[in-house]
Amino acid sequence: MRRTVFFAFIAMVMMMVTSMGCTDKKQTSSDTVFTDSIVADTMETDSLETIISEQPMPKAADELFDDFFFNYAANKNLQRERTDFPVPVSAYGKKTSVERKKWRTEHFFMRQGYYTLIFNNARQLDIVKDTAVANVYVEKISFEDNNVKRWKFCRVDGLWKMQGITLMSLSEHEDAHFLTFYDAFSTDSLMQINSLAERVSFSGPDPDDDFSRMNGELMPEQWNAFVPWMPSGVIYNIHYGDKPYKRSNVRIFVIRGIANGLETEMTFRKHDEGWLLEKLNT
């Protein structure tokens, strides 16, 4: 399995960060787990961002967008160097631009410790490792304000650069139907129950054993015991490829932690009655 120099560096940094303190692994409630995890992730992410910003970006980081982007988000000098000024901006259909002197450093999801990915099929899960990818969109999706801010990144002559910004209402987004569904699904427990397939394929940690995993199927009546944490309000999503989104009846929604390696993968399929969760991996 290929490992870049940059992610090896991240692993070393996180070993240093996590060695600074100890936490009790055993929790009595899922809410406590998520709250503690978010606090810990924020501390680790802040430390990670500081260390990244103080180091020169390895040349190999331009091979994969993920490697480049962590450096771009954490290092203000690199961010200015890898942004094509003046930056063209399309704000709700109005064309404008941002000059270098007016640019403010954008830290994206580094301060919240996680980001999301949305795929149309299982084959796309490996696209993050594809060195041939030359176009990526990073989106700040605000369900609270009903808008989307999209940054366009392109690899030019082997170097990743940010080349444009688009602002739009959520209703104008190519995947507005699914995003609107997810917004409600992530915050409404009754809707979650009503949006489960008859049987949900499940793979995840055993709630009765911190060191074991279990595989099987979840019935709706078991959902409350296994419901994963889902971000709401504002999410940062990374989309790989030439076009922002393609039509499909499948959405694989991935929540990926930056510092802790945690990942949740939910597969939804659109039926006549709407989107239904068919698979959950945590």
Coordinates of C-alpha atoms in Angstrom, one line a residue:
M1 CA 0.0 0.0 0.0
R2 CA 1.3 3.4 -1.0
R3 CA 2.1 5.8 1.8
T4 CA 3.3 9.4 1.0
V5 CA 6.0 11.2 2.9
F6 CA 3.5 13.7 4.2
F7 CA 1.1 11.2 5.7
A8 CA 4.0 9.4 7.4
F9 CA 4.9 12.8 8.8
I10 CA 1.3 13.3 10.1
A11 CA 1.4 9.9 11.8
M12 CA 4.6 10.8 13.6
V13 CA 3.1 14.2 14.6
M14 CA 0.0 12.6 16.0
M15 CA 1.9 10.1 18.1
M16 CA 3.7 13.1 19.6
V17 CA 0.4 15.0 20.2
T18 CA -1.5 12.1 21.7
S19 CA 1.4 11.2 24.0
M20 CA 0.9 14.5 25.8
G21 CA -2.1 13.3 27.7
C22 CA -4.2 10.2 28.6
T23 CA -8.0 9.7 28.3
D24 CA -10.3 7.0 29.7
K25 CA -11.4 4.9 26.9
K26 CA -14.5 3.5 28.6
Q27 CA -17.5 5.8 28.3
T28 CA -21.0 5.4 29.6
S29 CA -22.9 7.3 26.9
S30 CA -22.4 7.9 23.2
D31 CA -23.0 11.6 23.7
T32 CA -20.0 11.7 26.1
V33 CA -17.9 9.9 23.6
F34 CA -18.7 12.3 20.8
T35 CA -18.2 15.4 23.0
D36 CA -14.9 14.2 24.4
S37 CA -13.8 13.2 20.9
I38 CA -14.6 16.5 19.4
V39 CA -12.6 18.4 22.1
A40 CA -9.7 16.0 21.7
D41 CA -9.8 16.3 18.0
T42 CA -9.8 20.0 18.1
M43 CA -6.7 20.1 20.3
E44 CA -4.9 17.6 18.1
T45 CA -5.9 19.4 15.0
D46 CA -4.6 22.8 16.3
S47 CA -1.3 21.1 17.2
L48 CA -1.2 19.5 13.8
E49 CA -1.9 22.8 12.0
T50 CA 0.8 24.6 13.9
I51 CA 3.4 21.9 13.1
I52 CA 2.5 21.7 9.4
S53 CA 2.6 25.5 9.1
E54 CA 6.2 25.5 10.4
Q55 CA 7.5 22.9 7.9
P56 CA 8.1 23.2 4.2
M57 CA 5.8 21.2 2.1
P58 CA 7.4 18.0 0.7
K59 CA 7.7 17.9 -3.1
A60 CA 5.9 14.6 -3.1
A61 CA 2.8 16.2 -1.6
D62 CA 1.7 17.5 -5.0
E63 CA 1.1 13.9 -6.1
L64 CA -2.1 13.5 -4.1
F65 CA -4.6 16.3 -3.4
D66 CA -5.0 15.3 0.3
D67 CA -1.3 15.7 0.9
F68 CA -1.3 19.1 -0.7
F69 CA -4.5 20.3 0.8
F70 CA -3.5 19.8 4.5
N71 CA -0.5 22.0 3.8
Y72 CA -2.5 24.6 1.9
A73 CA -5.1 24.9 4.7
A74 CA -2.5 25.1 7.5
N75 CA 0.3 27.3 5.9
K76 CA -0.7 30.8 5.0
N77 CA 2.4 31.5 3.0
L78 CA 1.9 28.4 0.9
Q79 CA -1.7 29.3 0.5
R80 CA -0.9 32.6 -1.1
E81 CA 1.8 31.0 -3.2
R82 CA -0.6 28.3 -4.5
T83 CA -3.6 30.6 -5.1
D84 CA -3.9 32.2 -8.6
F85 CA -4.6 35.9 -8.1
P86 CA -6.7 37.7 -8.8
V87 CA -9.1 34.9 -7.8
P88 CA -12.2 34.8 -10.1
V89 CA -15.4 34.7 -8.0
S90 CA -18.9 33.9 -9.0
A91 CA -21.2 35.1 -6.2
Y92 CA -24.8 34.1 -6.9
G93 CA -24.2 34.7 -10.6
K94 CA -22.3 37.9 -10.2
K95 CA -18.7 37.9 -11.4
T96 CA -16.0 39.6 -9.3
S97 CA -12.5 38.8 -8.1
V98 CA -10.2 38.9 -5.0
E99 CA -6.8 40.6 -5.2
R100 CA -3.8 39.2 -3.4
K101 CA -3.7 42.1 -0.9
K102 CA -7.4 41.4 0.1
W103 CA -7.0 37.7 0.5
R104 CA -7.6 36.3 4.0
T105 CA -6.2 32.9 5.0
E106 CA -8.8 30.1 4.8
H107 CA -8.3 27.2 7.2
F108 CA -11.3 25.2 5.8
F109 CA -12.1 22.2 8.1
M110 CA -8.8 22.2 10.0
R111 CA -10.4 23.8 13.0
Q112 CA -13.3 21.4 13.2
G113 CA -11.2 18.2 12.9
Y114 CA -13.2 16.3 10.2
Y115 CA -14.5 16.6 6.6
T116 CA -16.8 14.6 4.4
L117 CA -16.8 13.0 1.0
I118 CA -19.8 12.0 -1.1
F119 CA -19.5 9.3 -3.8
N120 CA -21.9 7.9 -6.3
N121 CA -20.6 4.3 -6.2
A122 CA -18.2 2.1 -4.3
R123 CA -15.6 2.3 -7.1
Q124 CA -15.1 6.0 -6.4
L125 CA -13.8 5.3 -2.9
D126 CA -10.3 4.8 -4.3
I127 CA -10.2 8.0 -6.2
V128 CA -8.5 9.9 -3.4
K129 CA -5.4 7.7 -4.1
D130 CA -5.5 8.3 -7.8
T131 CA -2.4 10.4 -8.8
A132 CA -4.1 11.2 -12.2
V133 CA -6.8 13.3 -10.6
A134 CA -6.3 16.9 -11.7
N135 CA -9.5 18.7 -10.6
V136 CA -11.0 18.8 -7.1
Y137 CA -13.7 20.9 -5.5
V138 CA -13.8 21.8 -1.8
E139 CA -17.2 22.9 -0.5
K140 CA -18.4 24.6 2.6
I141 CA -22.0 23.6 2.8
S142 CA -24.0 25.7 5.3
F143 CA -27.4 24.2 6.1
E144 CA -27.9 26.9 8.6
D145 CA -27.6 29.7 6.0
N146 CA -28.8 27.7 3.0
N147 CA -25.7 28.4 1.0
V148 CA -22.6 26.8 -0.5
K149 CA -19.1 28.1 -1.0
R150 CA -17.0 26.1 -3.5
W151 CA -13.2 26.4 -4.1
K152 CA -11.9 24.9 -7.4
F153 CA -8.4 23.3 -7.3
C154 CA -6.5 22.3 -10.4
R155 CA -3.1 20.6 -10.9
V156 CA -1.1 22.7 -13.4
D157 CA 2.3 21.5 -14.5
G158 CA 2.4 19.1 -11.6
L159 CA 1.4 21.7 -9.0
W160 CA -1.9 22.0 -7.2
K161 CA -3.4 25.6 -7.3
M162 CA -6.7 27.2 -6.2
Q163 CA -8.2 28.9 -9.2
G164 CA -11.7 30.0 -8.5
I165 CA -14.5 30.4 -6.0
T166 CA -18.3 30.0 -6.4
L167 CA -21.0 31.0 -4.0
M168 CA -24.5 29.7 -4.5
S169 CA -27.7 28.9 -2.6
L170 CA -28.1 25.3 -1.5
S171 CA -31.0 24.9 -3.8
E172 CA -28.7 25.6 -6.8
H173 CA -26.3 22.8 -5.8
E174 CA -26.1 19.9 -8.2
D175 CA -26.8 17.5 -5.3
A176 CA -29.3 19.7 -3.5
H177 CA -31.9 16.9 -3.2
F178 CA -29.6 14.5 -1.3
L179 CA -28.0 17.3 0.8
T180 CA -31.4 18.6 1.9
F181 CA -32.2 15.0 2.8
Y182 CA -29.0 14.6 4.8
D183 CA -29.6 17.8 6.7
A184 CA -32.9 16.5 8.0
F185 CA -31.6 12.9 8.5
S186 CA -28.6 14.1 10.6
T187 CA -30.8 16.0 13.1
D188 CA -34.1 14.2 13.2
S189 CA -34.2 10.9 15.0
L190 CA -37.7 10.0 13.8
M191 CA -36.7 10.7 10.2
Q192 CA -33.7 8.4 10.7
I193 CA -35.9 5.5 11.7
N194 CA -38.2 6.2 8.8
S195 CA -35.3 6.4 6.4
L196 CA -33.8 3.0 7.1
A197 CA -34.0 0.1 4.7
E198 CA -35.8 -3.0 6.0
R199 CA -32.4 -4.4 6.8
V200 CA -29.2 -2.2 7.1
S201 CA -25.9 -3.9 6.5
F202 CA -23.6 -3.0 9.5
S203 CA -19.9 -3.3 10.3
G204 CA -18.6 -1.5 13.4
P205 CA -17.3 -1.7 17.0
D206 CA -19.1 -3.9 19.4
P207 CA -20.8 -1.6 22.1
D208 CA -20.1 -4.3 24.7
D209 CA -16.4 -4.8 23.9
D210 CA -14.1 -1.9 23.1
F211 CA -11.6 -4.3 21.3
S212 CA -14.1 -6.2 19.0
R213 CA -16.0 -5.5 15.9
M214 CA -19.3 -6.9 14.8
N215 CA -20.8 -7.5 11.3
G216 CA -24.4 -8.2 10.5
E217 CA -27.7 -6.5 9.8
L218 CA -29.4 -3.8 11.8
M219 CA -33.1 -3.8 12.3
P220 CA -34.9 -0.4 12.8
E221 CA -35.5 -1.2 16.4
Q222 CA -31.7 -1.5 16.9
W223 CA -30.9 1.9 15.4
N224 CA -30.7 3.9 18.6
A225 CA -27.9 1.6 19.9
F226 CA -25.7 2.1 16.8
V227 CA -26.6 5.5 15.4
P228 CA -23.3 7.2 14.4
W229 CA -22.4 10.8 15.1
M230 CA -23.2 12.9 12.1
P231 CA -22.1 16.5 11.5
S232 CA -24.8 19.1 11.0
G233 CA -25.1 22.9 10.5
V234 CA -22.0 23.3 8.4
I235 CA -19.9 20.6 6.6
Y236 CA -16.8 20.8 4.5
N237 CA -17.0 18.3 1.6
I238 CA -14.3 17.3 -0.9
H239 CA -15.3 16.2 -4.4
Y240 CA -12.8 14.7 -6.8
G241 CA -13.2 14.9 -10.6
D242 CA -13.9 17.2 -13.5
K243 CA -17.6 17.6 -12.8
P244 CA -19.0 18.5 -9.3
Y245 CA -21.6 15.7 -9.3
K246 CA -23.1 13.0 -11.5
R247 CA -26.6 11.6 -11.5
S248 CA -27.0 8.4 -9.5
N249 CA -29.4 6.8 -7.2
V250 CA -26.6 5.9 -4.8
R251 CA -24.8 8.2 -2.3
I252 CA -21.9 7.0 -0.2
F253 CA -21.5 9.6 2.6
V254 CA -18.1 9.4 4.3
I255 CA -17.2 11.3 7.5
R256 CA -13.4 11.3 8.0
G257 CA -11.5 12.5 11.1
I258 CA -8.3 14.4 10.5
A259 CA -6.3 13.6 13.6
N260 CA -7.9 10.5 15.0
G261 CA -8.2 8.2 11.9
L262 CA -11.9 7.7 12.7
E263 CA -14.2 7.1 9.7
T264 CA -17.9 6.5 9.2
E265 CA -19.4 5.4 5.9
M266 CA -23.1 5.5 5.1
T267 CA -24.6 4.2 1.9
F268 CA -28.0 5.6 0.8
R269 CA -30.1 4.5 -2.1
K270 CA -32.9 6.5 -3.6
H271 CA -36.2 4.6 -3.7
D272 CA -39.7 5.7 -4.7
E273 CA -40.3 6.7 -1.0
G274 CA -37.0 8.7 -0.9
W275 CA -33.4 8.1 0.3
L276 CA -33.0 5.1 2.5
L277 CA -29.9 4.0 4.4
E278 CA -28.8 0.6 3.3
K279 CA -25.3 0.2 4.7
L280 CA -23.4 1.5 7.7
N281 CA -19.6 1.1 8.4
T282 CA -18.1 2.8 11.5

